[in-house]
Coordinates of C-alpha atoms in Angstrom, one line a residue:
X1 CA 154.9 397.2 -28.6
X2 CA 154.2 397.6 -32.4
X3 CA 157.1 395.2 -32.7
X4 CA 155.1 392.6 -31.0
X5 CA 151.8 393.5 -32.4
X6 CA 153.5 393.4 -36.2
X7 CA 154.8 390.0 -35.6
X8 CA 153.3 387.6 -33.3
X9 CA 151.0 386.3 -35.3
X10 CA 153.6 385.4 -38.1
X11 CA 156.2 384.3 -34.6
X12 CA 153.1 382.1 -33.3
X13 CA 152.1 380.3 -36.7
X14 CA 155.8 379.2 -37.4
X15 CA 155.9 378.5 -34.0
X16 CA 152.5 376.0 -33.9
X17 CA 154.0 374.1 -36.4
X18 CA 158.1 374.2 -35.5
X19 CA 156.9 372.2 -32.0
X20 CA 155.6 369.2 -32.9
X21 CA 158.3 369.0 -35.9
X22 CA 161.4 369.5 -33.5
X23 CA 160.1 366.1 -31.8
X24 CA 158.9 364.5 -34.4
X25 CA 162.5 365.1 -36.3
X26 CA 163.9 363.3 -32.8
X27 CA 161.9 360.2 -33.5
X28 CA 162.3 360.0 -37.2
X29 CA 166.2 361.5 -37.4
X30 CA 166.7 360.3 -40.5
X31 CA 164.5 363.1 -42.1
X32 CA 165.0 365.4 -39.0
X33 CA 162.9 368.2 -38.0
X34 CA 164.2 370.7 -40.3
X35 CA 162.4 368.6 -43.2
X36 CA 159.3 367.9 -41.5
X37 CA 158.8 371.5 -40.4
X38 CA 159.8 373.1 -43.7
X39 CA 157.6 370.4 -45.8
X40 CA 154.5 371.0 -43.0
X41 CA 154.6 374.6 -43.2
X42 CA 154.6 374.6 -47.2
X43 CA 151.8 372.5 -47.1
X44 CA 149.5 374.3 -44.3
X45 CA 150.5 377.9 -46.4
X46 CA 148.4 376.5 -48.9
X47 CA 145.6 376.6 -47.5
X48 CA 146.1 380.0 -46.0
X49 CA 145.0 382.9 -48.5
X50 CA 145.8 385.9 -47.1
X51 CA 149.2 385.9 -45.4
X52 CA 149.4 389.9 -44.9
X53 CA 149.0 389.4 -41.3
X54 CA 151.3 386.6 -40.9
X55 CA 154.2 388.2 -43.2
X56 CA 156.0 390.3 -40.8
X57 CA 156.8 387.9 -38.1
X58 CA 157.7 384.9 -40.5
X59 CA 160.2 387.4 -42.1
X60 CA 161.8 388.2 -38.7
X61 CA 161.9 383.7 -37.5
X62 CA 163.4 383.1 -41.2
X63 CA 166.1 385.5 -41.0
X64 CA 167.0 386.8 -37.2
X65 CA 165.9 383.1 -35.8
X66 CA 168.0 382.1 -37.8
X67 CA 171.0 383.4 -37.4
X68 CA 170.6 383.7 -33.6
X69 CA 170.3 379.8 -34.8
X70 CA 174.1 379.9 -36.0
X71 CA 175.4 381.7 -33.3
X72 CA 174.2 379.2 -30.5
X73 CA 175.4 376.4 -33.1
X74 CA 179.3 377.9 -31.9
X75 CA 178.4 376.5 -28.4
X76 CA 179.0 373.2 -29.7
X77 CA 182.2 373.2 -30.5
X78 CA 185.7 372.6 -28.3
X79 CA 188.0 373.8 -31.0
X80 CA 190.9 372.0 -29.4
X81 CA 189.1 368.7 -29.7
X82 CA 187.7 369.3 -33.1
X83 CA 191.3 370.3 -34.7
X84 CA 193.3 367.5 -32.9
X85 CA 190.7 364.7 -33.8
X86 CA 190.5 366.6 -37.7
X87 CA 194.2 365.8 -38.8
X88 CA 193.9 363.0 -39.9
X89 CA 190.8 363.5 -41.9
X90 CA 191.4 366.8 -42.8
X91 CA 193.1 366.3 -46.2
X92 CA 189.7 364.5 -47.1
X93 CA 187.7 367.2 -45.8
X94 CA 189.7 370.1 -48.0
X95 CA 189.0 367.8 -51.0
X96 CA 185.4 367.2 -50.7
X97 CA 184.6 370.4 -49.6
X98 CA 187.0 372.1 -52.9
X99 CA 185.0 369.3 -55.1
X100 CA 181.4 370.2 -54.4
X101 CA 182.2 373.5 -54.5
X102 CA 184.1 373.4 -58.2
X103 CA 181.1 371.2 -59.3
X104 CA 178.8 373.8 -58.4
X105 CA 180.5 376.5 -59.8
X106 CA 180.9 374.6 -63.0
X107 CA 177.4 373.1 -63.5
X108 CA 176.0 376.5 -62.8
X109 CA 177.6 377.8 -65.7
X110 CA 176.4 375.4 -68.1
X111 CA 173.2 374.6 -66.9
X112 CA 172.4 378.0 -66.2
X113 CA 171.1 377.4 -62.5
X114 CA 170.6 380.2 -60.4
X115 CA 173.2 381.2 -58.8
X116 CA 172.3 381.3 -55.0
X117 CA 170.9 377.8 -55.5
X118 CA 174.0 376.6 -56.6
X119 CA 175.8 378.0 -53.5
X120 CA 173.3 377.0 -51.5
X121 CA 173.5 373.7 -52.4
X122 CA 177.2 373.4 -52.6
X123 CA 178.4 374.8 -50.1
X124 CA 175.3 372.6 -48.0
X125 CA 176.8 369.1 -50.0
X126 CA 180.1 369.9 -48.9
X127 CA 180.3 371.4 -45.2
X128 CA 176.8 370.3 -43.0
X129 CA 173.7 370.5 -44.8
X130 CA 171.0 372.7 -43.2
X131 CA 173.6 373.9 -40.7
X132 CA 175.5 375.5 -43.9
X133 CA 172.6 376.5 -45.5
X134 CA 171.6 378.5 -42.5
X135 CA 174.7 380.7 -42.4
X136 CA 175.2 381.3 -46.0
X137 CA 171.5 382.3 -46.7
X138 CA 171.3 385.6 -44.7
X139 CA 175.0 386.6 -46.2
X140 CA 173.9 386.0 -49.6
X141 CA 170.2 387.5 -49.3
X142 CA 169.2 384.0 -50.5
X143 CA 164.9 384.3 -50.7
X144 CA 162.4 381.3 -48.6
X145 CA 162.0 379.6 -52.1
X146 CA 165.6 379.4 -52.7
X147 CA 166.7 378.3 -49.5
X148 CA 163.8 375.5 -49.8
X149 CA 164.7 374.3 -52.7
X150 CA 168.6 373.8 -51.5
X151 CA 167.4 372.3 -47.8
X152 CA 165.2 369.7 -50.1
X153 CA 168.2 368.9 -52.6
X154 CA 170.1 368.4 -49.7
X155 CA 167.7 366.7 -47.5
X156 CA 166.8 364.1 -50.3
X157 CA 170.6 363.2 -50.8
X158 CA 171.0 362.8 -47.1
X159 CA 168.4 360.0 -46.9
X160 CA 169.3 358.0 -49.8
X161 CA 173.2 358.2 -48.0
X162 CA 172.3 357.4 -44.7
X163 CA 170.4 354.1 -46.1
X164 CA 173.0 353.4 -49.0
X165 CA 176.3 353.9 -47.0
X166 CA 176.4 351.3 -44.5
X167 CA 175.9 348.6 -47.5
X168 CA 178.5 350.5 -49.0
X169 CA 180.5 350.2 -46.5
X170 CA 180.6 346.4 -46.9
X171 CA 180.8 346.3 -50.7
X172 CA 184.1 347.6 -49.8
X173 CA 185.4 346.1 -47.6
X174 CA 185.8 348.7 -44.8
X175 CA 187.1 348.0 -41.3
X176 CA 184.7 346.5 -39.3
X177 CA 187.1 346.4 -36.1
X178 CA 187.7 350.1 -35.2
X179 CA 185.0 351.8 -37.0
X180 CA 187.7 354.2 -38.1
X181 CA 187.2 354.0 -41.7
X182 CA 184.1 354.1 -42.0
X183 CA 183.9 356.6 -39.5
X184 CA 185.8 359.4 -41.9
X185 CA 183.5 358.5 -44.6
X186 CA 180.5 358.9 -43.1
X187 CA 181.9 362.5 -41.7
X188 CA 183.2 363.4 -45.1
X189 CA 181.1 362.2 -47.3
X190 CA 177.3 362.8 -45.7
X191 CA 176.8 366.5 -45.6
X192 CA 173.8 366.3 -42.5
X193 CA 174.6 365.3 -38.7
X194 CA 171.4 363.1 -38.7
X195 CA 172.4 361.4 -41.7
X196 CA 175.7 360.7 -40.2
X197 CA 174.5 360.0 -36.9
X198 CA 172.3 357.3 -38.3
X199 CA 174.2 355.9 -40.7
X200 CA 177.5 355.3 -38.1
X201 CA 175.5 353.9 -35.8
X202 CA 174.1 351.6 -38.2
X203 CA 177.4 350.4 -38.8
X204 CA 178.5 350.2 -34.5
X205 CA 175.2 348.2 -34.6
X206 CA 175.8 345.7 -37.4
X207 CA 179.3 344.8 -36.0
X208 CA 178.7 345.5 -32.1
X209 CA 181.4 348.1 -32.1
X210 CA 179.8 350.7 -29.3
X211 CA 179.8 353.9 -30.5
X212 CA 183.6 353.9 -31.3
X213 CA 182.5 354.9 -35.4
X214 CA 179.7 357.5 -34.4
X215 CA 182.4 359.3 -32.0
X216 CA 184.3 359.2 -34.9
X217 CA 182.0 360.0 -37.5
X218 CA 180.4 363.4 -35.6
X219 CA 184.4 364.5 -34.9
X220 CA 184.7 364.8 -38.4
X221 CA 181.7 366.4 -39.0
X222 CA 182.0 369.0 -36.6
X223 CA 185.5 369.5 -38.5
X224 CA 183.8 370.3 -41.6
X225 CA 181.3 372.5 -39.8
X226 CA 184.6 374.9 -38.9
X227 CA 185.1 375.5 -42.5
X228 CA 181.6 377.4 -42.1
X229 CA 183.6 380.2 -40.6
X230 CA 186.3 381.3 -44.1
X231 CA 183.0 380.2 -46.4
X232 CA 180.8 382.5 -44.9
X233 CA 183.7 385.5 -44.5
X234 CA 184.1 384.8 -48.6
X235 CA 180.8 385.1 -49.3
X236 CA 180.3 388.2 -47.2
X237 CA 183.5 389.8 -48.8
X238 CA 182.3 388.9 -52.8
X239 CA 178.8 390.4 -51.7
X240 CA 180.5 393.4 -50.3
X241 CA 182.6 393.9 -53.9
X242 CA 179.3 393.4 -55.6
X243 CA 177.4 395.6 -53.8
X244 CA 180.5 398.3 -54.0
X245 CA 180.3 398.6 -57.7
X246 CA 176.9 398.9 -57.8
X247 CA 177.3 401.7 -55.2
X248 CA 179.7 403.6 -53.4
X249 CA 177.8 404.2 -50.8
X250 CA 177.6 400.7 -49.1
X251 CA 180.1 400.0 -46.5
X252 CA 181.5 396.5 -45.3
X253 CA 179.9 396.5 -41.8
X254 CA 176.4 397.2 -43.5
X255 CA 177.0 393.8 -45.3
X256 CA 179.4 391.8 -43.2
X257 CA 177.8 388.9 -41.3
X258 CA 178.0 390.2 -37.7
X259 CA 176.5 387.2 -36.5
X260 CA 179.3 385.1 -37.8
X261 CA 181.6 386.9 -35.3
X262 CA 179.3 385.5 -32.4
X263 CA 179.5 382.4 -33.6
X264 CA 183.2 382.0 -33.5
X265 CA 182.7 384.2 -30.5
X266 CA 180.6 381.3 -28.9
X267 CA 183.0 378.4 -29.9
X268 CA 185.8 380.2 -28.3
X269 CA 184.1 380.7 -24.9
X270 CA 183.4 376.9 -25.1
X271 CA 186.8 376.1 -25.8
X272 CA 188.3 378.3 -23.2
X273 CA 185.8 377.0 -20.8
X274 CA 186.1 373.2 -21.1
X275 CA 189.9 374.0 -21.1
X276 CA 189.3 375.2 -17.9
X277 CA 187.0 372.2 -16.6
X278 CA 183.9 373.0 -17.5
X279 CA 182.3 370.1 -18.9
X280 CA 180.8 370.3 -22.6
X281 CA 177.6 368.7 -21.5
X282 CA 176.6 372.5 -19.5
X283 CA 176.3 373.3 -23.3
X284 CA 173.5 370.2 -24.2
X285 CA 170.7 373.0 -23.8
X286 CA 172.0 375.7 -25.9
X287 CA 172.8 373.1 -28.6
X288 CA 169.5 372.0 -28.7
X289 CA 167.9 375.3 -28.7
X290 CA 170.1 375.9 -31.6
X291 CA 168.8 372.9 -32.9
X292 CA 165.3 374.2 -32.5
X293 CA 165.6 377.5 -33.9
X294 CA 166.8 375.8 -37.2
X295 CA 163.3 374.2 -37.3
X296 CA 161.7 377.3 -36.0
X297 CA 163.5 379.4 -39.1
X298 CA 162.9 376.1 -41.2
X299 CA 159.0 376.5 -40.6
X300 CA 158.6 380.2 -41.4
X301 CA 160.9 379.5 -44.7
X302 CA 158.6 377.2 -45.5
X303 CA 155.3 379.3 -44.7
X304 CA 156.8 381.6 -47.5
X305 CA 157.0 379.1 -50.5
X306 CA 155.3 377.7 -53.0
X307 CA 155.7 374.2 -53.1
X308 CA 153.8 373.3 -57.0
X309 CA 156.5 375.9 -58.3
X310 CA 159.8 374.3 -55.9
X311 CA 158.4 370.9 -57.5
X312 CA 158.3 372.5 -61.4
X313 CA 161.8 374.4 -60.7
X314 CA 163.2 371.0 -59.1
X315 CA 165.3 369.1 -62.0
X316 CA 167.9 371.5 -62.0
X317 CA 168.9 371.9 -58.7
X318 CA 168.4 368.2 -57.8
X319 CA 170.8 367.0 -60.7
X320 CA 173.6 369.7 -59.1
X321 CA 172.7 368.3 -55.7
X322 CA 173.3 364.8 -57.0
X323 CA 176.9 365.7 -59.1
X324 CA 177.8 367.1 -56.0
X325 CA 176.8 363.9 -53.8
X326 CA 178.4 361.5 -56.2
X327 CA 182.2 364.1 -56.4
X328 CA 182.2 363.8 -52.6
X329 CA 181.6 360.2 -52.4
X330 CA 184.4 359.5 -55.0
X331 CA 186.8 362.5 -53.5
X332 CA 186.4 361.0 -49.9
X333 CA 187.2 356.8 -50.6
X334 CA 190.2 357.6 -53.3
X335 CA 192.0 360.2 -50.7
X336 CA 191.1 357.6 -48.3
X337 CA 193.0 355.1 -50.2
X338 CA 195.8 357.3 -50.5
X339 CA 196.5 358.1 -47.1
X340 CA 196.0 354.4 -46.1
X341 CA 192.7 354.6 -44.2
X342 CA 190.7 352.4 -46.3

């Protein structure tokens, strides 16, 4: 009972707002709902000026919602599918996923940008955005105003790609028969499922191809989201050392991301399940709950920060976001080349 009387009011504020930005994100998916609920809730905090009250239950949505948010994310994903569909794209997903992450280990040390940003927003640039961001930020202890700042980076980059690509596309003279091509680099190369959802389907609709590039496109991307599993289990073990030599003391399990484990937990009951003929669609409601509870967490994150001092703190982070944006998008067409995709 004091659990509840701590923390609805905080639980029913991110709530009020997380609603009508889950559907609005449906209508407008090239921002998504993440975005709008994290950009509403920074600007309705404003106006709030006591958040004592509040604190308690937005602390529990942005860090148990969500993670329970990653768990159900595992639901979505038929391993056997993903890793057959993957070869041939997975050489492309190694190297843009190693580039971002050696650009953003790199420009951290000369820029001197904080250092959870930098992870944030590289490991976000290279596996799947907001998806990422969400399972790296409890394991790193990342804070609202950092994890804001990376889902903005990202979310800006997403945009300008799922507008730019498709003209891309043309400029070089992809494949406009099978959608294959373009399919790999929209998967590869655009770190957001909305983003790459909208900007494959732009391409099936300019040249009446079905959805034969956005089944391609999302197979890839739900490759890359796989790699959140060893990115997470690195993270966890380097905060582990860290924590170690600062004192004995700490244990693994008391910094270990548990709810990792459920996650691959989830995507092997789905796995063994479909293999067994259930059909992946049973899952469409735990998906989008999962999809929700980003928005829910997204909502509280942004009930915590201050959005004058993300827009002060903002060159930084946005020129790292960008490097990594640009490595990708070179990474992904010259090992395309190679292998004879493109």
């Amino acid at each position: 009972m004091n659990f509840i009387k701590d923390t609805y009011k905080g639980i029913l504020l991110s709530l009020i707002i997380a609603i009508p930005s889950y559907y609005l994100g449906k209508i407008y998916s090239v921002i998504g709902g993440p975005i709008i609920g994290i950009l509403s809730a920074m600007i309705i905090t404003l106006f709030i000026k006591d958040k004592g009250e509040y604190q308690k239950g937005i602390k529990f949505v942005s860090k148990k919602i969500l993670q329970w948010a990653v768990i159900l994310l595992g639901f979505g994903l038929n391993l056997n599918v993903i890793l057959e569909t993957g070869k041939q794209s997975l050489p492309i997903i190694l190297g843009t996923i190693s580039t971002s992450l050696i650009i953003a280990f790199v420009l951290t040390k000369i820029m001197k940008i904080d250092g959870d940003t930098a992870t944030l927003i590289g490991i976000g640039s290279s596996i799947c955005g907001g998806s990422a961001i969400a399972a790296a930020a409890p394991v790193i202890d990342a804070d609202e105003e950092t994890i804001a700042q990376s889902i903005a980076v990202i979310f800006f980059f997403n945009v300008i790609a799922a507008l730019l690509f498709p003209r891309l596309g043309m400029l070089l003279h992809f494949d406009t028969l099978s959608g294959n091509a373009f399919g790999i680099f929209a998967g590869t190369a655009i770190n957001d499922t909305s983003s790459v959802t909208a900007a494959a389907s732009t391409w099936d609709s300019i040249y009446n191809l079905g959805h034969a590039t956005l089944d391609k496109a999302v197979t890839v991307k739900l490759t890359r989201t796989l790699a959140i599993i060893p990115i997470t289990i690195v993270l966890a073990l380097y905060k582990g050392k860290s924590r170690r030599e600062e004192s004995e003391n700490i244990k693994w399990t008391k910094v270990f991301p548990i709810f990792i484990i459920y996650f691959v937990i989830a995507s092997i009951i789905t796995t063994l399940l479909v293999n067994n003929g259930v059909d992946i669609a049973i899952f469409s409601p735990i998906k989008s709950l999962s999809k929700f509870f980003i928005v829910f967490a997204m909502c509280a994150i942004g009930l915590n920060t201050n959005i004058v001092e993300l827009v002060r703190k903002g060159g930084k982070p946005i020129f790292l976001g960008l490097s990594c944006w640009i490595g990708i998008t070179i990474v992904s067409l010259t090992l395309q080349s190679i292998l004879g995709i493109w």
